[in-house]
Coordinates of C-alpha atoms and ligand atoms in Angstrom, one line a residue:
M60 CA 0.0 -0.2 -0.2
W61 CA 2.7 2.6 1.3
R62 CA 4.7 1.1 -2.1
A63 CA 1.9 2.6 -4.6
A64 CA 1.6 5.7 -2.3
A65 CA 4.8 7.0 -2.7
V66 CA 5.2 5.9 -6.4
R67 CA 2.3 7.9 -6.8
A68 CA 3.3 10.8 -4.5
L69 CA 7.1 10.0 -7.0
R70 CA 4.4 11.4 -10.6
G71 CA 3.1 13.9 -7.9
G72 CA -0.3 11.6 -7.8
G73 CA -0.8 11.5 -4.3
A74 CA -3.7 11.3 -2.1
G75 CA -5.2 14.9 -2.6
A76 CA -3.6 15.6 -5.5
P77 CA -6.4 16.9 -8.3
R78 CA -7.3 13.9 -10.9
A79 CA -7.4 15.1 -14.4
A80 CA -10.4 12.9 -16.0
S81 CA -8.9 11.5 -18.9
G82 CA -10.4 10.4 -22.4
A83 CA -10.8 12.9 -25.5
A84 CA -13.8 15.0 -24.9
A85 CA -11.8 16.1 -21.5
A86 CA -8.6 17.2 -23.6
Q87 CA -11.0 18.8 -25.8
L88 CA -12.9 20.5 -23.4
R89 CA -9.3 21.5 -21.7
R90 CA -7.7 22.9 -24.9
R91 CA -11.1 25.1 -25.3
L92 CA -11.3 26.3 -22.3
E93 CA -7.5 27.3 -22.5
S94 CA -7.8 28.9 -25.4
E95 CA -10.7 30.9 -23.9
L96 CA -8.5 31.9 -21.1
E97 CA -6.3 33.2 -23.3
D98 CA -8.5 35.0 -24.9
I99 CA -9.6 37.1 -22.1
R100 CA -5.5 37.5 -21.6
G101 CA -5.0 38.2 -24.6
A102 CA -7.7 41.0 -24.3
G103 CA -6.7 42.7 -21.4
T104 CA -10.1 41.9 -19.3
W105 CA -9.0 39.3 -17.2
K106 CA -10.4 39.6 -13.5
S107 CA -7.7 38.8 -11.2
E108 CA -8.6 38.1 -7.4
R109 CA -7.1 40.1 -4.8
V110 CA -6.4 38.6 -1.3
I111 CA -7.7 39.8 1.5
A112 CA -6.1 39.2 5.2
S113 CA -8.3 41.3 7.6
R114 CA -12.3 42.3 7.9
Q115 CA -13.6 44.1 5.6
G116 CA -12.9 48.6 6.3
P117 CA -11.5 51.4 4.7
H118 CA -8.9 49.9 5.5
L119 CA -7.0 46.7 4.4
R120 CA -3.9 44.1 4.5
L121 CA -3.5 42.4 1.9
A122 CA -1.8 38.9 1.6
G123 CA 2.1 38.3 1.2
G124 CA 1.6 42.2 3.0
G125 CA 0.4 44.9 1.8
A126 CA -1.3 46.7 5.6
G127 CA -2.4 49.6 5.8
I128 CA -3.9 49.8 1.8
I129 CA -6.9 51.9 2.1
N130 CA -9.8 50.5 0.2
F131 CA -12.1 52.0 -2.5
C132 CA -14.0 48.7 -3.6
A133 CA -16.2 47.7 -1.0
N134 CA -20.0 47.8 -2.0
N135 CA -19.7 48.1 1.9
Y136 CA -21.1 51.8 1.8
L137 CA -21.6 52.6 5.5
G138 CA -18.5 50.9 7.2
L139 CA -21.5 48.1 9.0
S140 CA -19.2 44.9 7.7
S141 CA -17.1 45.4 10.8
H142 CA -19.3 47.1 13.5
P143 CA -18.3 45.6 16.7
E144 CA -22.0 45.3 17.1
V145 CA -23.4 43.7 13.6
I146 CA -20.4 40.7 15.0
R147 CA -21.5 40.8 17.8
A148 CA -25.4 40.0 17.0
A149 CA -23.7 37.2 14.7
V150 CA -22.0 35.9 17.4
E151 CA -25.0 35.8 19.4
A152 CA -26.7 34.3 16.5
L153 CA -24.7 31.8 15.4
E154 CA -24.4 30.5 19.1
K155 CA -28.1 30.9 19.8
F156 CA -29.3 28.8 16.1
G157 CA -26.6 27.3 15.5
A158 CA -24.6 27.3 12.2
G159 CA -27.6 26.4 9.7
L160 CA -30.5 24.5 8.8
S161 CA -30.0 22.3 6.7
S162 CA -33.0 22.2 4.7
V163 CA -35.0 25.0 2.4
R164 CA -38.0 27.0 4.1
F165 CA -40.2 24.8 3.3
I166 CA -39.5 22.1 4.8
C167 CA -37.2 23.3 8.6
G168 CA -35.8 25.7 7.6
T169 CA -37.7 28.8 9.1
Q170 CA -36.6 30.5 11.7
S171 CA -38.4 32.2 14.4
I172 CA -35.0 35.1 13.5
H173 CA -35.8 34.2 9.8
K174 CA -39.6 35.7 10.7
D175 CA -38.7 38.9 12.6
L176 CA -35.7 40.0 9.4
E177 CA -39.1 39.2 7.4
E178 CA -40.8 41.8 9.4
K179 CA -38.1 44.3 9.7
I180 CA -37.5 44.9 6.5
A181 CA -40.3 45.3 5.4
R182 CA -40.9 47.8 8.2
F183 CA -37.4 49.3 7.0
H184 CA -39.8 50.3 3.4
Q185 CA -42.9 50.8 4.3
R186 CA -44.3 47.4 2.9
E187 CA -46.7 44.8 4.1
D188 CA -44.6 41.9 3.7
A189 CA -40.8 40.8 2.4
I190 CA -39.4 37.2 1.7
L191 CA -35.8 35.9 2.3
Y192 CA -33.3 34.8 -0.5
A193 CA -30.0 33.7 -0.1
S194 CA -28.3 36.7 -2.4
C195 CA -30.3 39.4 -4.4
F196 CA -29.5 37.6 -8.1
D197 CA -31.4 35.0 -6.5
A198 CA -34.3 37.5 -5.5
N199 CA -33.5 39.4 -9.1
A200 CA -33.4 35.2 -10.3
G201 CA -37.1 34.2 -9.0
I202 CA -39.3 37.2 -9.0
F203 CA -40.1 37.0 -13.1
E204 CA -40.4 33.8 -14.0
A205 CA -43.2 34.1 -10.3
L206 CA -45.1 36.8 -11.4
L207 CA -45.7 37.0 -15.0
T208 CA -47.1 35.3 -17.8
P209 CA -47.3 35.4 -21.7
E210 CA -50.2 37.1 -21.5
D211 CA -47.9 39.8 -19.4
A212 CA -45.1 42.1 -20.4
V213 CA -41.7 43.3 -18.4
L214 CA -39.9 46.5 -19.7
S215 CA -36.2 46.8 -18.9
D216 CA -34.0 49.7 -18.6
E217 CA -31.3 48.4 -21.0
L218 CA -27.9 49.1 -18.4
N219 CA -30.3 47.1 -15.7
H220 CA -28.0 44.7 -13.1
A221 CA -27.1 41.3 -15.1
S222 CA -29.0 39.2 -12.7
I223 CA -32.5 41.0 -13.2
I224 CA -31.0 40.4 -17.1
D225 CA -31.7 36.9 -16.2
G226 CA -34.8 36.8 -13.9
I227 CA -36.8 37.9 -16.9
R228 CA -34.8 35.8 -19.5
L229 CA -36.3 33.2 -17.7
C230 CA -39.4 35.0 -17.2
K231 CA -42.0 34.0 -20.1
A232 CA -43.8 37.7 -20.3
N233 CA -43.1 39.3 -24.0
K234 CA -39.5 41.2 -22.8
Y235 CA -39.0 44.8 -23.6
R236 CA -35.3 46.8 -22.7
Y237 CA -35.7 50.4 -22.7
K238 CA -32.4 53.1 -23.8
H239 CA -31.0 53.2 -21.0
M240 CA -33.1 56.0 -18.8
D241 CA -34.5 57.6 -21.6
M242 CA -38.3 57.8 -21.4
Q243 CA -39.3 58.6 -24.3
D244 CA -38.4 55.1 -25.1
L245 CA -40.0 53.9 -22.1
E246 CA -43.3 55.7 -23.6
A247 CA -42.9 54.5 -26.3
K248 CA -42.6 50.5 -25.4
L249 CA -45.1 51.0 -23.0
K250 CA -47.7 51.9 -25.1
E251 CA -46.6 49.4 -27.6
A252 CA -47.2 46.6 -24.7
Q253 CA -50.8 48.3 -23.6
K254 CA -52.1 44.9 -25.7
H255 CA -51.1 43.3 -22.6
R256 CA -52.6 42.7 -19.3
L257 CA -50.1 43.7 -16.8
R258 CA -46.8 45.3 -17.5
L259 CA -43.8 45.5 -15.3
V260 CA -40.8 48.5 -15.8
A261 CA -38.4 47.1 -14.0
T262 CA -35.2 48.6 -12.9
D263 CA -32.2 49.4 -10.6
G264 CA -32.6 52.7 -8.2
A265 CA -29.3 53.0 -8.5
F266 CA -26.8 52.1 -11.5
S267 CA -23.5 49.9 -10.2
M268 CA -21.8 50.7 -12.6
D269 CA -22.3 54.1 -14.0
G270 CA -23.7 56.2 -10.6
D271 CA -26.7 57.3 -12.4
I272 CA -29.8 57.5 -10.2
A273 CA -33.2 56.2 -11.8
P274 CA -35.3 59.3 -12.5
L275 CA -37.8 57.2 -10.1
R276 CA -40.7 59.7 -10.5
E277 CA -41.2 60.3 -14.1
I278 CA -41.0 56.6 -14.5
C279 CA -43.8 56.1 -11.3
Q280 CA -45.2 58.4 -13.5
L281 CA -45.7 57.0 -17.3
A282 CA -46.5 53.9 -15.4
Q283 CA -49.1 55.1 -13.6
K284 CA -50.6 56.6 -17.3
Y285 CA -50.2 53.8 -18.8
D286 CA -51.3 51.2 -16.0
A287 CA -47.9 50.1 -15.1
L288 CA -46.2 48.5 -12.1
V289 CA -43.0 49.4 -10.5
F290 CA -40.2 47.3 -10.1
I291 CA -36.4 48.1 -8.3
D292 CA -33.3 47.2 -7.2
E293 CA -32.6 48.9 -4.7
C294 CA -28.6 46.5 -3.6
H295 CA -26.8 50.5 -4.5
A296 CA -29.4 52.1 -2.6
T297 CA -31.1 50.6 0.6
G298 CA -29.9 51.8 4.4
F299 CA -28.2 55.5 2.5
L300 CA -30.5 56.9 0.2
G301 CA -32.9 59.7 1.1
P302 CA -33.1 61.0 4.4
N303 CA -33.7 57.8 6.4
G304 CA -31.7 55.3 4.2
R305 CA -34.6 53.6 2.5
G306 CA -33.2 53.8 -0.7
T307 CA -34.3 56.0 -4.9
D308 CA -37.8 55.2 -4.2
E309 CA -37.5 57.6 -1.0
L310 CA -35.2 60.1 -2.0
L311 CA -36.7 60.9 -4.9
G312 CA -40.3 60.6 -2.7
V313 CA -42.2 57.9 -4.7
M314 CA -42.6 55.5 -1.6
D315 CA -45.9 55.4 -2.5
K316 CA -46.2 54.4 -5.9
V317 CA -43.3 51.8 -6.5
T318 CA -44.8 48.5 -6.1
I319 CA -42.1 45.7 -5.2
I320 CA -37.9 46.3 -3.8
N321 CA -35.5 43.6 -4.2
S322 CA -32.3 44.2 -3.1
T323 CA -29.2 42.5 -0.6
L324 CA -28.2 42.5 3.0
G325 CA -24.8 42.4 0.5
K326 CA -23.6 46.0 0.7
A327 CA -25.0 48.4 3.2
L328 CA -26.7 46.5 5.2
G329 CA -23.7 44.6 7.1
G330 CA -21.7 43.1 3.7
A331 CA -23.0 39.3 4.8
A332 CA -25.4 38.6 2.5
G333 CA -28.8 37.2 1.9
G334 CA -31.0 39.4 -0.6
Y335 CA -35.1 39.8 -0.4
T336 CA -38.5 41.0 -1.7
T337 CA -40.8 42.8 -0.1
G338 CA -44.4 44.0 -1.4
P339 CA -47.8 43.5 -1.1
K340 CA -48.6 40.4 1.4
P341 CA -49.8 38.8 -1.5
L342 CA -46.9 38.8 -4.2
I343 CA -44.9 38.0 -1.8
D344 CA -46.6 34.9 -0.8
L345 CA -47.3 33.7 -4.2
L346 CA -43.6 33.4 -4.3
R347 CA -43.1 31.6 -0.8
Q348 CA -45.1 29.0 -3.2
R349 CA -43.7 29.3 -6.9
S350 CA -40.5 31.2 -6.6
R351 CA -37.9 28.5 -7.6
P352 CA -34.7 29.7 -5.7
Y353 CA -36.6 30.2 -2.3
L354 CA -37.9 26.9 -3.1
F355 CA -35.2 24.8 -3.9
S356 CA -31.9 26.8 -2.3
N357 CA -30.9 26.8 1.8
S358 CA -32.2 29.5 4.4
L359 CA -29.4 32.2 5.3
P360 CA -27.6 30.7 7.5
P361 CA -27.9 32.8 11.2
A362 CA -25.2 34.1 12.1
V363 CA -25.9 36.3 8.7
V364 CA -29.5 37.3 9.5
G365 CA -28.7 38.3 12.9
C366 CA -25.5 40.7 10.3
A367 CA -29.0 41.9 8.8
S368 CA -31.0 42.0 11.2
K369 CA -28.6 44.6 13.3
A370 CA -27.9 46.6 10.2
L371 CA -31.0 47.4 10.5
D372 CA -31.9 48.3 13.7
L373 CA -29.1 50.8 14.1
L374 CA -30.7 52.1 10.6
M375 CA -34.2 52.7 11.9
E376 CA -32.7 54.1 16.1
S377 CA -31.8 57.0 14.2
N378 CA -31.1 58.2 10.3
A379 CA -27.7 59.9 11.3
I380 CA -25.3 57.0 9.7
A381 CA -27.4 57.1 6.4
Q382 CA -26.5 60.7 6.0
S383 CA -23.0 60.5 6.9
M384 CA -22.1 60.2 3.2
A385 CA -23.0 62.9 1.6
A386 CA -19.6 65.0 2.1
K387 CA -17.3 62.5 1.9
T388 CA -19.2 61.9 -1.7
Q389 CA -19.1 65.2 -2.8
R390 CA -15.7 65.7 -1.9
F391 CA -14.2 63.6 -3.8
R392 CA -16.6 64.0 -7.1
S393 CA -15.6 67.8 -6.9
K394 CA -12.2 67.1 -6.5
M395 CA -11.4 64.3 -9.0
T396 CA -13.3 66.3 -11.2
A397 CA -11.4 69.5 -10.6
A398 CA -7.8 67.7 -11.3
G399 CA -9.5 66.8 -14.4
F400 CA -10.8 63.1 -14.5
T401 CA -14.3 62.3 -16.5
I402 CA -16.8 61.3 -12.9
S403 CA -19.6 58.8 -14.5
G404 CA -22.7 59.2 -12.1
K405 CA -23.7 62.4 -10.4
D406 CA -24.2 62.4 -5.9
H407 CA -23.6 58.7 -5.5
P408 CA -21.3 56.9 -4.0
I409 CA -20.4 54.8 -6.7
C410 CA -18.3 56.6 -8.5
P411 CA -16.3 56.1 -11.8
V412 CA -13.4 57.5 -12.8
M413 CA -13.9 57.6 -17.2
L414 CA -10.3 56.0 -19.0
G415 CA -12.0 54.5 -22.2
D416 CA -9.9 51.5 -22.5
A417 CA -9.7 48.7 -21.0
R418 CA -6.0 48.6 -20.5
L419 CA -5.0 51.3 -18.8
A420 CA -7.8 51.1 -16.8
S421 CA -6.4 47.7 -15.9
V422 CA -2.2 49.3 -15.8
M423 CA -3.6 52.9 -13.5
A424 CA -5.2 50.5 -10.8
E425 CA -2.3 48.3 -10.3
D426 CA -0.1 51.9 -10.0
M427 CA -2.9 52.9 -7.9
L428 CA -2.6 49.9 -5.3
N429 CA 1.4 50.8 -5.4
R430 CA 1.1 54.0 -3.9
G431 CA -1.2 52.6 -1.1
I432 CA -5.1 52.8 -2.9
Y433 CA -7.1 49.5 -3.6
V434 CA -9.1 50.4 -6.6
I435 CA -10.3 47.6 -9.2
G436 CA -10.3 48.6 -13.0
F437 CA -14.0 47.2 -14.8
S438 CA -14.1 46.1 -18.1
Y439 CA -16.1 44.0 -20.6
P440 CA -18.0 42.4 -20.3
V441 CA -19.1 44.3 -17.1
V442 CA -19.3 47.5 -19.0
P443 CA -19.2 47.8 -22.8
K444 CA -16.1 47.9 -24.9
G445 CA -14.8 51.2 -25.0
K446 CA -15.4 52.2 -21.9
A447 CA -13.5 50.8 -19.8
R448 CA -13.1 52.3 -16.1
I449 CA -11.8 52.2 -12.3
R450 CA -15.2 52.6 -10.2
V451 CA -13.8 54.3 -7.3
Q452 CA -16.9 53.6 -3.8
I453 CA -16.5 55.9 -0.9
S454 CA -17.9 55.0 2.1
A455 CA -19.3 56.8 4.8
V456 CA -16.3 55.5 7.2
H457 CA -13.8 57.0 5.3
S458 CA -11.8 59.9 6.3
D459 CA -11.1 62.9 4.1
E460 CA -7.6 62.3 4.5
D461 CA -8.5 59.3 2.8
I462 CA -9.7 60.9 0.5
D463 CA -7.7 63.2 -0.6
R464 CA -5.2 60.8 -1.0
C465 CA -7.3 58.7 -3.4
V466 CA -7.4 61.6 -5.6
E467 CA -3.4 62.7 -5.0
A468 CA -2.6 59.1 -5.6
F469 CA -4.9 58.9 -8.9
T470 CA -3.3 62.5 -10.2
E471 CA 0.2 61.3 -9.8
V472 CA -1.5 58.4 -12.2
G473 CA -3.0 59.6 -14.4
R474 CA -0.2 61.8 -15.4
K475 CA 1.9 59.1 -15.9
H476 CA -0.3 57.5 -17.7
G477 CA -1.8 59.9 -19.6
A478 CA -4.7 59.6 -19.1
L479 CA -4.8 63.9 -17.9
Ligands
LIG181 N1 -28.0 44.2 -8.3 C1 -27.5 44.4 -8.5 C2 -27.7 45.5 -8.6 C3 -26.8 44.4 -7.6 O1 -25.0 44.7 -7.5 C4 -25.8 43.1 -7.6 C5 -25.0 42.9 -6.9 O2 -23.7 42.8 -7.5 C6 -27.4 42.0 -7.1 C7 -28.2 42.4 -7.6 C8 -26.7 40.7 -6.3 O3 -26.8 40.6 -5.1 P1 -25.8 40.2 -5.1 O4 -24.5 40.3 -4.2 O5 -27.0 40.2 -3.5 O6 -26.6 38.8 -4.8

């Protein structure tokens, strides 16, 4: 036995070593994948993952030694990912309710904390009810198919998040795609869609690649005129947009006009994971019966529920946290614009520094890290070809000094690489 194991180890095939599948089909697949990967590298759109060796926060330590890095690329908008009370709530939930449910919700996966969190989410958004998912990707994957039939229509902004696009693909409704935030085009499509039983306009509240905010007032007016429902994805709004952080609908004064909200627990609300739909009670009841990512996937782990629940408590106790963002965002946007950069979007902590060229975005992001600033270049297929950018995300827990250091580094690196 030991002799065979030693021979395998010498040949590199010891116990635990990866086993390559054999056969012509496996070899053909490997060649095809390697060639595809090479194409991605060649196009300069390779996405590598930096390894963080500390908690998420405005200052990080990277694996391999980089300490004191200032982080500008997390969705940790309010800094709650490492908030001591959020962490304590997770530990308490873990101890009291265990690691996980080993079950989907309707079999034996519903605990009192799941029901409490759903009630809290609905209260936060001032809606009738809410349903939890493992992620907002799942919430988006589950809603359209459960709600819309071939008699209905969905009208979707062309730059909606990939998960909305995928969710819409899964449903059998008639599909209309309107130009990004173009109300004339939306109106034309709504006119065309009058022949269908029900119309649902679907939009991101805030667009994650561009930092722009959907014109919800106008969308809701059109929806009223053409008898349509409005759905918004609030992943980049929940917790910090609007006077009380309720989101885009609060910011734009249309909380009573938006019918359905999907959002995430994995960004501003503690940053662990999880997503939800909130809206009319019969819709939530139907999703519990029909929505496939809900019916066929494990319940949210108690520690994750504990984090989100505490984050919502903190936001509902006072609006000070939600309001702490705007001045930081304004500081970065105005200083970068004065330095000569083009920053997409408006008044949102997502601040895309527009560069155009994919390679330039990636090289500049690398050079920013050499100066202690962690930012990421985005290129195709995450954004359209020729519209590469470095997306900077401001967090309420960045200091003014952090922001100024980031602007200084951008200015140096931009000059060095000919972007200014
Ligand atoms: N919708 C939008 C607009 C997002 O930005 C994201 C995350 O990147 C999602 C949905 C998916 O959220 P989650 O991470 O909870 O799956």
